[in-house]
Coordinates of C-alpha atoms in Angstrom, one line a residue:
M1 CA -11.4 -10.7 -13.0
A2 CA -10.7 -9.0 -16.3
R3 CA -6.9 -8.2 -15.1
I4 CA -3.9 -10.5 -16.2
D5 CA -3.7 -11.0 -13.3
W6 CA -6.6 -11.8 -12.1
T7 CA -5.2 -15.0 -9.8
N8 CA -2.9 -12.6 -7.8
E9 CA -6.9 -10.2 -6.2
V10 CA -8.3 -13.6 -6.2
T11 CA -5.0 -14.8 -3.5
R12 CA -4.6 -11.7 -1.9
R13 CA -8.5 -11.2 -0.5
S14 CA -8.5 -15.2 0.3
N15 CA -5.8 -15.1 2.4
L16 CA -6.9 -12.2 3.8
V17 CA -10.6 -14.8 4.9
A18 CA -7.7 -16.9 5.9
H19 CA -6.0 -14.6 8.3
V20 CA -9.2 -12.6 9.9
Q21 CA -10.8 -15.7 10.2
P22 CA -14.4 -13.9 9.6
R23 CA -17.7 -15.8 10.9
K24 CA -19.6 -15.1 7.3
V25 CA -18.3 -14.0 3.8
L26 CA -21.2 -12.3 2.0
F27 CA -20.7 -12.8 -2.2
T28 CA -22.6 -10.1 -3.8
D29 CA -22.2 -8.2 -7.4
L30 CA -19.3 -10.6 -8.4
T31 CA -19.4 -12.0 -11.6
D32 CA -20.3 -15.9 -11.4
A33 CA -16.2 -15.9 -12.3
A34 CA -15.1 -14.1 -9.1
A35 CA -17.7 -15.9 -7.5
E36 CA -16.1 -19.4 -8.3
A37 CA -12.7 -18.2 -8.0
L38 CA -13.3 -17.3 -4.9
S39 CA -15.0 -20.2 -3.7
Q40 CA -12.1 -22.7 -4.0
H41 CA -10.0 -20.5 -1.5
I42 CA -13.4 -19.9 1.1
P43 CA -14.9 -23.3 2.9
A44 CA -18.0 -23.1 1.5
T45 CA -19.2 -22.9 4.5
L46 CA -19.1 -18.7 6.0
V47 CA -20.0 -17.9 1.8
S48 CA -23.8 -16.7 1.1
R49 CA -24.5 -15.8 -2.4
I50 CA -27.2 -11.9 -2.2
S51 CA -28.3 -9.7 -4.2
T52 CA -31.4 -9.5 -2.3
R53 CA -32.3 -7.0 0.7
D54 CA -33.8 -10.9 1.5
E55 CA -31.4 -12.9 1.7
A56 CA -28.3 -10.3 3.2
K57 CA -31.2 -10.2 6.2
L58 CA -32.3 -14.3 5.8
A59 CA -27.3 -14.3 5.7
L60 CA -26.8 -13.0 8.5
L61 CA -29.8 -14.2 11.4
G62 CA -27.9 -14.9 14.0
V63 CA -24.4 -13.5 13.4
V64 CA -26.2 -9.2 12.7
R65 CA -28.4 -7.2 15.3
A66 CA -31.9 -7.4 12.9
R67 CA -33.6 -3.2 12.6
D68 CA -37.6 -3.1 12.6
T69 CA -37.1 0.1 11.7
E70 CA -35.7 2.0 7.8
F71 CA -34.3 4.8 7.7
A72 CA -34.6 6.5 4.1
W73 CA -31.4 8.1 2.3
G74 CA -30.8 9.0 -1.2
E75 CA -27.5 8.1 -3.6
R76 CA -25.3 10.6 -2.5
N77 CA -23.0 11.1 0.8
L78 CA -24.0 6.7 1.7
G79 CA -21.4 7.2 4.4
I80 CA -23.3 9.9 6.3
G81 CA -26.3 8.3 5.7
L82 CA -24.8 5.0 7.9
M83 CA -23.9 6.1 10.4
L84 CA -27.6 8.7 10.8
A85 CA -29.0 4.8 10.1
R86 CA -27.5 3.3 12.4
Q87 CA -27.1 6.5 15.5
T88 CA -31.0 5.7 15.4
G89 CA -31.0 2.5 15.7
A90 CA -32.3 1.9 12.2
M91 CA -32.0 -0.1 9.3
L92 CA -30.2 2.8 5.4
R93 CA -32.1 2.4 2.9
V94 CA -31.9 4.1 -0.3
D95 CA -34.9 6.9 -1.7
P96 CA -33.8 8.3 -4.8
T97 CA -36.1 10.8 -4.4
V98 CA -34.5 12.4 -1.0
D99 CA -31.3 15.0 -1.3
P100 CA -29.1 14.8 0.9
S101 CA -26.5 16.9 -0.4
N102 CA -27.1 19.4 2.2
I103 CA -25.7 17.2 5.6
N104 CA -22.2 16.2 5.2
F105 CA -20.9 15.4 9.0
V106 CA -21.9 13.6 11.7
E107 CA -20.7 14.4 14.9
A108 CA -19.3 12.0 18.4
G109 CA -16.8 11.0 19.6
Q110 CA -14.1 13.8 19.3
H111 CA -10.9 11.6 19.1
V112 CA -10.4 11.1 15.9
L113 CA -12.7 12.7 13.2
I114 CA -12.7 10.1 9.9
A115 CA -12.3 12.6 6.3
C116 CA -13.9 11.4 3.4
E117 CA -13.5 13.0 0.1
S118 CA -16.4 12.4 -2.0
G119 CA -16.9 10.8 -5.6
N120 CA -16.2 6.6 -4.2
E121 CA -19.5 5.8 -2.4
M122 CA -18.0 3.0 -1.9
S123 CA -15.3 4.2 0.1
Q124 CA -17.5 6.5 2.3
I125 CA -19.7 2.6 3.4
I126 CA -15.7 1.6 4.5
A127 CA -14.9 4.7 5.7
S128 CA -19.0 5.0 8.4
N129 CA -18.0 1.6 8.9
L130 CA -14.5 2.4 10.3
T131 CA -15.7 5.7 12.5
H132 CA -18.6 3.4 13.8
A133 CA -16.5 1.4 14.4
I134 CA -13.9 3.4 17.2
G135 CA -16.8 5.8 17.9
G136 CA -15.8 9.2 15.7
S137 CA -16.6 11.3 13.5
L138 CA -17.1 12.0 10.0
V139 CA -16.9 14.6 7.1
V140 CA -17.6 13.9 4.1
F141 CA -15.9 16.1 1.8
D142 CA -15.5 17.7 -2.6
P143 CA -12.5 15.8 -4.1
L144 CA -9.8 18.4 -5.8
P145 CA -10.4 18.8 -8.8
D146 CA -7.9 16.6 -11.3
V147 CA -5.7 19.2 -12.5
E148 CA -5.3 21.0 -9.0
A149 CA -4.6 18.4 -7.1
D150 CA -1.2 17.8 -10.2
E151 CA -0.9 20.8 -9.6
L152 CA 0.3 20.4 -6.0
I153 CA 1.7 17.9 -5.6
E154 CA 4.4 18.6 -8.2
A155 CA 4.5 21.4 -5.8
L156 CA 5.3 19.5 -3.5
Y157 CA 7.2 17.3 -5.4
Q158 CA 9.7 21.3 -6.1
V159 CA 9.5 21.6 -2.3
G160 CA 13.0 21.8 -1.5
G161 CA 17.0 23.6 -1.0
G162 CA 17.1 27.2 0.8
A163 CA 13.4 28.0 -0.5
G164 CA 12.0 24.8 1.1
A165 CA 10.8 25.8 4.2
A166 CA 8.7 28.7 3.0
R167 CA 6.8 26.9 -0.1
F168 CA 6.3 24.4 1.8
E169 CA 4.4 27.0 4.4
D170 CA 2.3 28.5 1.7
L171 CA 1.8 25.4 0.3
S172 CA 0.4 24.0 4.2
A173 CA -2.0 27.7 4.6
R174 CA -3.7 25.9 0.4
V175 CA -3.8 22.8 1.6
R176 CA -6.3 24.1 4.9
A177 CA -8.0 26.3 3.1
L178 CA -9.4 23.3 0.9
L179 CA -10.5 21.6 4.6
P180 CA -14.2 22.1 5.6
A181 CA -14.6 24.1 8.0
E182 CA -15.1 20.7 10.4
V183 CA -11.5 20.2 10.2
R184 CA -9.9 21.9 13.2
A185 CA -7.2 21.5 15.4
D186 CA -9.1 23.0 18.3
R187 CA -12.2 20.3 17.6
F188 CA -10.5 16.6 17.3
T189 CA -7.5 15.2 18.5
E190 CA -6.8 13.5 15.9
V191 CA -8.1 13.3 11.8
L192 CA -7.9 10.2 9.3
F193 CA -8.2 11.9 5.3
V194 CA -9.4 9.1 3.6
T195 CA -8.0 10.8 0.3
H196 CA -7.9 10.0 -3.7
R197 CA -3.9 10.7 -3.7
F198 CA -3.6 14.1 -2.0
P199 CA -2.0 14.4 2.1
Y200 CA -4.3 16.8 3.5
G201 CA -3.0 15.4 6.8
I202 CA 0.0 19.0 5.8
G203 CA -2.8 21.8 6.4
I204 CA -3.0 20.9 10.0
P205 CA 0.2 20.3 10.8
E206 CA -0.7 21.3 14.2
R207 CA -2.9 18.3 15.4
P208 CA -1.9 14.1 15.0
S209 CA -3.0 13.4 11.0
S210 CA -2.6 9.8 8.1
H211 CA -4.8 9.1 5.8
L212 CA -5.8 6.1 3.7
F213 CA -6.5 5.7 0.0
A214 CA -9.8 5.9 -1.5
Y215 CA -8.9 2.8 -4.1
P216 CA -8.3 -0.2 -4.5
D217 CA -8.4 -2.1 -2.1
L218 CA -9.5 0.5 1.4
G219 CA -11.2 -1.8 3.2
R220 CA -8.8 -4.8 2.7
T221 CA -6.3 -2.6 4.1
I222 CA -8.2 -1.8 7.0
V223 CA -8.7 -5.2 7.5
Q224 CA -4.8 -6.4 7.1
S225 CA -3.9 -3.4 9.1
L226 CA -6.3 -3.9 11.9
W227 CA -4.8 -8.1 11.9
A228 CA -1.7 -7.1 11.9
T229 CA -1.8 -4.2 15.3
Q230 CA -4.5 -6.1 17.5
N231 CA -2.3 -9.3 16.8
A232 CA 0.5 -9.2 20.2
D233 CA 3.0 -11.7 18.0
L234 CA 2.8 -9.8 14.7
S235 CA 5.4 -8.0 17.2
A236 CA 9.2 -6.6 16.0
R237 CA 9.7 -10.3 15.8
T238 CA 12.5 -9.4 12.3
A239 CA 13.5 -6.3 10.5
L240 CA 14.7 -5.3 7.3
L241 CA 17.4 -2.7 6.7
V242 CA 18.3 -1.7 3.3
Q243 CA 21.6 0.5 2.8
P244 CA 22.5 1.1 -1.0
G245 CA 25.4 3.7 0.1
Q246 CA 23.8 6.5 -2.0
V247 CA 23.5 8.7 1.2
V248 CA 25.6 9.4 3.3
G249 CA 26.0 9.8 7.1
S250 CA 22.4 7.3 7.1
E251 CA 20.5 6.9 9.7
I252 CA 20.3 2.7 9.7
T253 CA 23.0 2.4 12.7
V254 CA 20.6 5.0 14.6
I255 CA 17.5 2.5 13.8
A256 CA 19.5 -0.9 13.9
D257 CA 21.3 0.1 17.5
A258 CA 17.8 0.6 18.2
L259 CA 16.4 -2.5 17.5
S260 CA 19.3 -5.1 18.5
R261 CA 18.4 -3.2 22.8
N262 CA 14.3 -4.1 21.2
R263 CA 15.7 -8.3 20.3
T264 CA 14.9 -7.3 16.6
L265 CA 16.5 -9.8 14.4
T266 CA 17.5 -7.1 11.7
R267 CA 19.1 -8.2 8.8
V268 CA 21.0 -5.5 6.5
L269 CA 21.9 -5.7 2.8
E270 CA 25.0 -2.8 2.6
G271 CA 26.6 -1.5 -0.8
P272 CA 25.8 -3.8 -3.3
G273 CA 24.0 -6.5 -1.2
A274 CA 22.2 -4.5 -1.8
S275 CA 20.3 -5.0 -5.4
V276 CA 17.1 -4.8 -6.8
H277 CA 17.3 -8.5 -7.4
R278 CA 18.2 -9.0 -3.5
V279 CA 15.4 -7.5 -2.7
D280 CA 12.4 -7.8 -4.3
L281 CA 13.1 -11.8 -3.3
L282 CA 13.4 -10.8 -0.4
L283 CA 10.1 -8.7 0.8
Q284 CA 9.4 -11.5 -1.1
A285 CA 10.0 -14.6 0.2
V286 CA 10.8 -13.6 4.6
P287 CA 8.1 -12.7 6.4
W288 CA 9.7 -9.1 7.4
D289 CA 8.1 -7.0 10.6
L290 CA 9.6 -3.3 9.6
V291 CA 11.8 -3.5 6.6
V292 CA 13.6 0.5 6.3
F293 CA 14.9 1.5 3.4
S294 CA 17.7 4.6 3.2
S295 CA 18.4 6.2 -0.4
H296 CA 17.3 8.7 -2.9
A297 CA 13.9 8.3 -4.3
G298 CA 12.1 9.7 -7.8
D299 CA 11.0 9.7 -10.8
A300 CA 13.2 7.6 -13.1
P301 CA 13.5 8.8 -16.6
G302 CA 11.6 7.1 -19.6
S303 CA 10.6 7.3 -22.5
R304 CA 7.1 8.7 -24.3
D305 CA 6.3 5.8 -26.8
T306 CA 3.3 5.0 -29.3
Y307 CA 2.3 1.8 -30.5
V308 CA 0.7 0.0 -33.0
Y309 CA -1.6 -3.2 -32.6
V310 CA -4.0 -5.3 -33.4
D311 CA -6.1 -6.9 -30.0
D312 CA -7.6 -10.4 -30.4
E313 CA -11.5 -9.4 -31.8
G314 CA -9.1 -7.8 -34.9
R315 CA -9.1 -4.3 -34.4
E316 CA -6.2 -2.6 -34.2
R317 CA -5.3 -0.3 -31.2
R318 CA -3.5 2.6 -30.5
L319 CA -2.0 2.7 -27.4
I320 CA 0.7 5.5 -26.5
V321 CA 2.6 5.0 -22.1
E322 CA 5.0 6.9 -21.5
Q323 CA 7.3 4.1 -19.6
A324 CA 10.4 3.7 -16.9
V325 CA 12.6 0.0 -16.9
S326 CA 13.7 -1.1 -13.7
I327 CA 16.8 -4.3 -13.6
G328 CA 17.6 -6.7 -11.5
V329 CA 20.7 -9.0 -12.7
D330 CA 19.9 -12.4 -10.6
P331 CA 23.0 -14.4 -10.8
H332 CA 21.5 -17.4 -11.2
Q333 CA 19.6 -16.8 -14.2
E334 CA 20.4 -16.2 -17.8
D335 CA 17.9 -13.4 -18.5
I336 CA 18.7 -9.9 -17.1
P337 CA 15.3 -9.4 -15.1
V338 CA 13.0 -6.4 -16.5
K339 CA 10.3 -4.5 -14.9
F340 CA 8.0 -2.6 -16.5
F341 CA 6.5 0.8 -15.1
F342 CA 3.8 2.3 -17.7
N343 CA 1.4 5.1 -17.6
Y344 CA -1.1 5.4 -19.3
Q345 CA -2.1 8.1 -22.0
E346 CA -3.7 7.9 -24.2
L347 CA -6.2 4.7 -26.0
D348 CA -7.2 5.2 -29.7
G349 CA -7.4 9.1 -29.6
V350 CA -9.2 9.3 -26.2
S351 CA -7.3 10.4 -22.7
W352 CA -6.5 8.5 -20.7
S353 CA -8.2 10.9 -18.2
D354 CA -11.4 11.3 -19.6
K355 CA -13.2 8.6 -18.2
A356 CA -16.6 8.4 -20.2
A357 CA -15.0 8.8 -22.5
L358 CA -12.9 5.6 -22.2
A359 CA -15.4 4.1 -20.8
E360 CA -17.0 3.6 -24.1
L361 CA -14.2 1.7 -25.9
P362 CA -12.5 -1.5 -25.4
V363 CA -10.0 -1.0 -23.1
G364 CA -9.1 -4.9 -21.9
S365 CA -9.1 -6.2 -24.6
A366 CA -6.8 -3.9 -26.0
L367 CA -4.3 -4.2 -23.0
H368 CA -5.2 -8.1 -22.7
A369 CA -3.3 -8.0 -26.4
F370 CA -0.9 -5.7 -25.5
H371 CA 0.8 -7.2 -22.3
R372 CA 1.1 -10.5 -24.3
L373 CA 3.4 -9.3 -26.7
D374 CA 6.7 -10.2 -26.2
V375 CA 9.8 -7.3 -26.3
D376 CA 9.8 -8.3 -30.4
Q377 CA 6.5 -8.2 -31.0
R378 CA 6.1 -5.1 -28.9
R379 CA 9.4 -3.5 -30.5
A380 CA 8.5 -3.6 -34.5
A381 CA 4.6 -2.5 -32.8
R382 CA 6.5 0.9 -31.5
V383 CA 6.2 3.9 -34.3
E384 CA 7.0 6.8 -32.4
S385 CA 9.7 7.3 -29.3
I386 CA 10.6 10.1 -26.6
R387 CA 13.0 10.7 -24.9
L388 CA 12.3 11.1 -21.4
P389 CA 13.8 12.8 -18.1
R390 CA 11.6 11.7 -15.9
V391 CA 8.2 9.7 -16.4
R392 CA 5.9 11.0 -13.8
N393 CA 4.8 8.3 -11.0
A394 CA 7.7 6.2 -11.7
M395 CA 8.8 6.1 -8.3
A396 CA 11.5 4.3 -7.7
I397 CA 14.2 3.5 -5.0
K398 CA 18.1 3.9 -5.8
L399 CA 19.4 0.3 -5.5
H400 CA 22.9 -0.4 -6.0
D401 CA 22.4 -1.3 -8.8
H402 CA 19.7 0.3 -10.3
V403 CA 16.5 1.8 -10.0
W404 CA 13.5 -0.7 -8.3
F405 CA 9.7 0.1 -8.8
P406 CA 8.1 -1.8 -5.5
A407 CA 5.6 -3.7 -7.8
I408 CA 4.8 -6.6 -5.5
H409 CA 1.1 -8.3 -5.4
A410 CA 2.4 -9.5 -2.2
L411 CA 4.2 -8.9 0.9
A412 CA 6.0 -12.2 2.3
P413 CA 2.9 -14.2 4.1
G414 CA 2.1 -14.4 8.2
A415 CA 4.0 -11.0 8.8
S416 CA 1.9 -7.3 7.5
P417 CA 5.2 -4.8 7.8
L418 CA 5.5 -1.1 8.6
V419 CA 7.7 -0.2 5.7
V420 CA 9.5 3.8 6.3
V421 CA 11.3 4.3 3.8
N422 CA 13.6 7.9 4.4
A423 CA 13.7 9.6 0.7
C424 CA 12.8 12.9 -1.3
S425 CA 9.3 12.3 -1.7
S426 CA 9.5 8.6 -1.5
W427 CA 5.1 8.9 -0.3
H428 CA 4.4 10.1 -4.1
Q429 CA 2.6 7.0 -5.8
M430 CA 5.3 3.8 -3.5
S431 CA 3.0 4.4 -0.4
G432 CA 0.4 2.8 -2.5
L433 CA 2.1 0.6 -3.6
F434 CA 3.8 -0.9 -0.3
V435 CA 0.4 -0.7 1.1
Y436 CA -0.8 -1.7 -1.7
A437 CA 1.3 -5.4 -1.6
G438 CA -0.3 -5.7 2.5
A439 CA 2.3 -3.1 4.4
R440 CA 0.3 -2.3 8.0
A441 CA 1.2 1.0 7.3
Y442 CA 3.6 2.8 5.2
I443 CA 5.7 6.5 6.3
G444 CA 7.9 8.0 4.1
T445 CA 9.4 11.8 3.2
M446 CA 7.2 14.9 1.3
F447 CA 10.6 16.4 0.2
P448 CA 14.6 16.0 1.2
V449 CA 15.7 15.6 4.4
T450 CA 18.6 16.4 5.8
D451 CA 20.9 13.0 7.3
P452 CA 20.2 14.8 11.3
E453 CA 17.3 15.4 10.2
A454 CA 16.9 11.6 9.2
Q455 CA 18.6 9.8 12.3
E456 CA 16.8 11.6 14.6
V457 CA 13.7 11.5 13.3
A458 CA 14.0 7.0 13.6
G459 CA 15.4 7.6 16.3
H460 CA 12.9 8.5 18.1
L461 CA 9.9 6.6 16.9
L462 CA 11.4 3.2 16.0
D463 CA 13.7 4.0 19.0
R464 CA 11.3 6.0 22.4
E465 CA 8.1 5.3 20.4
L466 CA 7.8 1.6 19.2
G467 CA 5.0 -0.2 19.7
Q468 CA 2.9 3.7 20.1
P469 CA -0.2 4.2 18.3
L470 CA 1.3 5.9 14.8
S471 CA 0.2 8.1 14.1
H472 CA 0.9 10.5 17.1
A473 CA 4.4 8.5 17.9
L474 CA 5.3 10.3 13.9
W475 CA 3.5 13.2 15.5
R476 CA 5.8 13.5 19.0
A477 CA 9.6 12.3 17.2
Q478 CA 8.8 14.7 14.5
H479 CA 7.5 17.8 16.9
A480 CA 10.5 16.7 18.8
V481 CA 12.6 17.7 15.9
Y482 CA 11.2 20.3 13.8
G483 CA 9.6 22.2 16.4
D484 CA 6.0 24.1 16.9
G485 CA 7.2 25.0 13.2
T486 CA 5.1 24.0 9.7
R487 CA 7.7 22.2 8.8
R488 CA 6.6 17.9 8.6
P489 CA 8.1 15.6 6.0
Y490 CA 7.4 13.3 7.2
L491 CA 3.5 11.1 6.5
L492 CA 2.4 8.3 8.0
I493 CA -0.5 6.5 5.7
G494 CA -2.4 3.7 7.9
L495 CA -4.6 3.8 10.3
P496 CA -4.4 6.8 13.3
F497 CA -3.8 3.3 16.1
C498 CA -2.0 1.6 14.3
R499 CA 1.4 0.5 15.7
V500 CA 4.3 -2.2 15.6
Q501 CA 4.5 -4.0 18.7
R502 CA 7.7 -4.0 21.3
N503 CA 8.4 -7.8 20.9
R504 CA 7.3 -10.3 22.5
V505 CA 8.9 -13.8 20.8
N506 CA 12.7 -15.6 20.1
S507 CA 13.8 -13.8 16.5
P508 CA 15.5 -16.6 16.0
P509 CA 13.5 -19.2 16.3
H510 CA 10.6 -17.3 14.9
L511 CA 12.6 -17.2 11.5
H512 CA 14.1 -20.2 11.3
R513 CA 9.8 -21.8 12.0
E514 CA 8.6 -19.3 9.2
L515 CA 10.9 -20.3 6.2
T516 CA 11.2 -24.2 7.2
A517 CA 7.3 -24.0 6.9
S518 CA 7.7 -22.1 3.9
I519 CA 10.0 -23.9 1.8
R520 CA 7.5 -27.8 3.2
E521 CA 5.7 -25.0 0.7
I522 CA 7.3 -24.8 -2.7
D523 CA 8.1 -28.3 -2.2
A524 CA 4.9 -29.7 -2.1
R525 CA 4.0 -27.0 -5.2
L526 CA 7.5 -28.4 -7.1
T527 CA 5.4 -31.2 -7.4
E528 CA 2.2 -30.7 -8.7
E529 CA 2.6 -29.0 -12.8
L530 CA 3.0 -25.3 -13.1
P531 CA 4.3 -23.2 -16.3
A532 CA 8.7 -22.1 -16.5
D533 CA 8.4 -18.5 -15.7
L534 CA 6.0 -20.7 -12.3
R535 CA 8.6 -24.2 -11.5
H536 CA 11.3 -20.7 -12.1
N537 CA 10.4 -18.5 -8.9
F538 CA 9.4 -20.4 -6.9
A539 CA 13.0 -22.3 -7.4
R540 CA 14.6 -19.3 -6.9
H541 CA 12.3 -18.2 -3.9
R542 CA 13.0 -21.6 -2.3
E543 CA 17.2 -21.7 -2.3
L544 CA 17.1 -17.6 -1.1
M545 CA 14.8 -19.3 1.8
L546 CA 17.4 -21.9 2.5
E547 CA 20.5 -19.1 2.6
E548 CA 18.0 -17.3 4.4
R549 CA 17.8 -20.0 7.2
R550 CA 21.3 -21.3 7.1
A551 CA 22.5 -17.7 8.1
V552 CA 19.9 -17.8 10.5
E553 CA 21.6 -21.6 11.8
R554 CA 25.3 -20.7 11.7
T555 CA 24.3 -17.3 13.6
F556 CA 22.3 -18.9 16.2
T557 CA 21.5 -22.4 18.4
P558 CA 18.0 -23.4 17.9
D559 CA 16.8 -21.6 21.0
G560 CA 18.4 -18.6 19.5
R561 CA 21.3 -17.7 21.4
L562 CA 24.2 -16.4 19.0
R563 CA 26.7 -18.7 18.9
R564 CA 30.3 -18.4 19.8
R565 CA 32.8 -17.3 17.4
N566 CA 35.7 -19.4 17.1

C-alpha cells in the first residue's frame, strides 16, 4: 500500500481470486487500508480477517482437517518444520527455544526436489506447501552472498564467442560446487529451484530443472501457473510472434509453421510493425497463450543521475539513480510516450544495497516525491549526470524503432501465456518482469545462441513437445540439439509441470468473443468519471481491440473458417 501503483497490486490479487474461486480467503497481518481495498473486490462471504491462532482455527472449520497434536519448531527453516509437522499429522507451533538449524532436508518423493534458498521465510513456507501438494522432497540452503551472485551473473552475461563453451563449463562446475549435497542428479528426476535471483539449474545440466523467484509474489505466481496449466480451455489457442528484423534467419517461420499445424491463431509482427508502441499495447489488450520474441536483448545504455529535491515532509533528499529510457511512438498521440527504467543506487548517502541502514530512513516519502516530479521539475532537481554505456539490470528487447522494457503491470486478462524470448541473455531481469505480469512460464537464454540453434530448439519445443511438461520438454529439446554436453543456453522460469496444452478450441471465434467482451467492459468504464490519462489509455486499448476484431472478421467467417480471397 506504500507503492504509488498500489491499485495495480490490489487488482492483480483480486483477479487471481476470481480465477481460482477459492472456498475461503484469509486476511492476516494486513493494514486496515489493504484489507479495505481488497474487500472491495472479493466477496465478503469468502473473507475472514484473522490475527490469532484460535481465529485461524475457527475460520478454517469445515475447510481443512483440524490437527489435535502440535509439532514444536524454531523460528528458522519454517518450511522444513512445516513439512515435518505434516508428516507427523500435527500442527506446527513456533517455539523460539527450539534450534532447527541442523535440519534442512525432508525427503519424500524422488520425482522432484524443491531446493529453496533461505533468507525469506514466507517463500520457504510457500515452497513447503508446493512440495507437500506434489509429493516431492524439500531442501533449504544458504543463499549466495550478493557480491558472489553479482559476479556469477555478470560472468553469465559475458559468456559468448569462441571461448564461450569453456567459460560456461567452468561456471557450471562452480555452481555445482555451491549446491547442497542433496541436489544430486542420480537421486531426483528433476529439481525446482526457488531462488532469489541466480539460475542454479546450470549446475545440473544432466537433469531437467526449473526456477521460481522467491520474491515478489511467489504464491501468486504458483497459483497463476496452476490455474493456466490445469485449465484445458487455456490451450495454445492464440500466439503473438514478434520479429523486428534484428536477427537474420529468424526461427519465427519455423514456429509459425508448427503452430499452424496445431490450429493456433497466430499474429506475426514483422519489421516496422514490431514497434514499441504496438507490442506494448497488444500484450496488454489481447489475450495470448504463446508469446515469442526473436530479436536481440541486453542492458540498455543510459545515465547515472543525482537528484536533490524536497519530499512531502519538507526534508531535503539526495537520490542517485542509474536510468535508461524506452521511447514508443504512438501515431494517435501528440506526446511521445517515454518509459523509464530506474536502478536506485543511493539515498541520502546510504547505499541501496544496505537494507539495514535504509530501514532507518523514510524511503517511501523520498520515492513518492521523486516520482511525482514532472519532466521539467526532474531536470531542475538533477545536479549531476554521467553517461553509461550500459545500465545494469536495464534488460531490454530491441524492437524495430527502439529498445523496449517489458515493465507491464498485467498482461491481458483471460489468458496466461508462455513467453519465449530468443535473445541474448534474455533471462536476466526480463523473466521476472513477464512472470510478475502474469505469464504462466518464461523461457529465455543465458548467453547468445546461433540462428540454427534457435530454430532447432524452437521446432522441438513448440511442435513435437507442445503440450508436454515444460521442464522435461525444454530438457529434451536442448538434449536433442546439444547432446550430452554442458551447454544448455535455455532456462525455464516456472513450475516444472507447467505446460501449454495443444489447441482444443476454434480459435477465431474464441478471440472474437474475447475482444468483444473486453470492448464492452471498456465502454462501461468510459461512462464513468476517470482521470484524463486513464481515459486516454482505455480509449487506446479500445481502438486496438476494434482493429484486431475487424482483422479477425476480414480473415475468418463467424464459424472460424478462412475466408476466400477474391
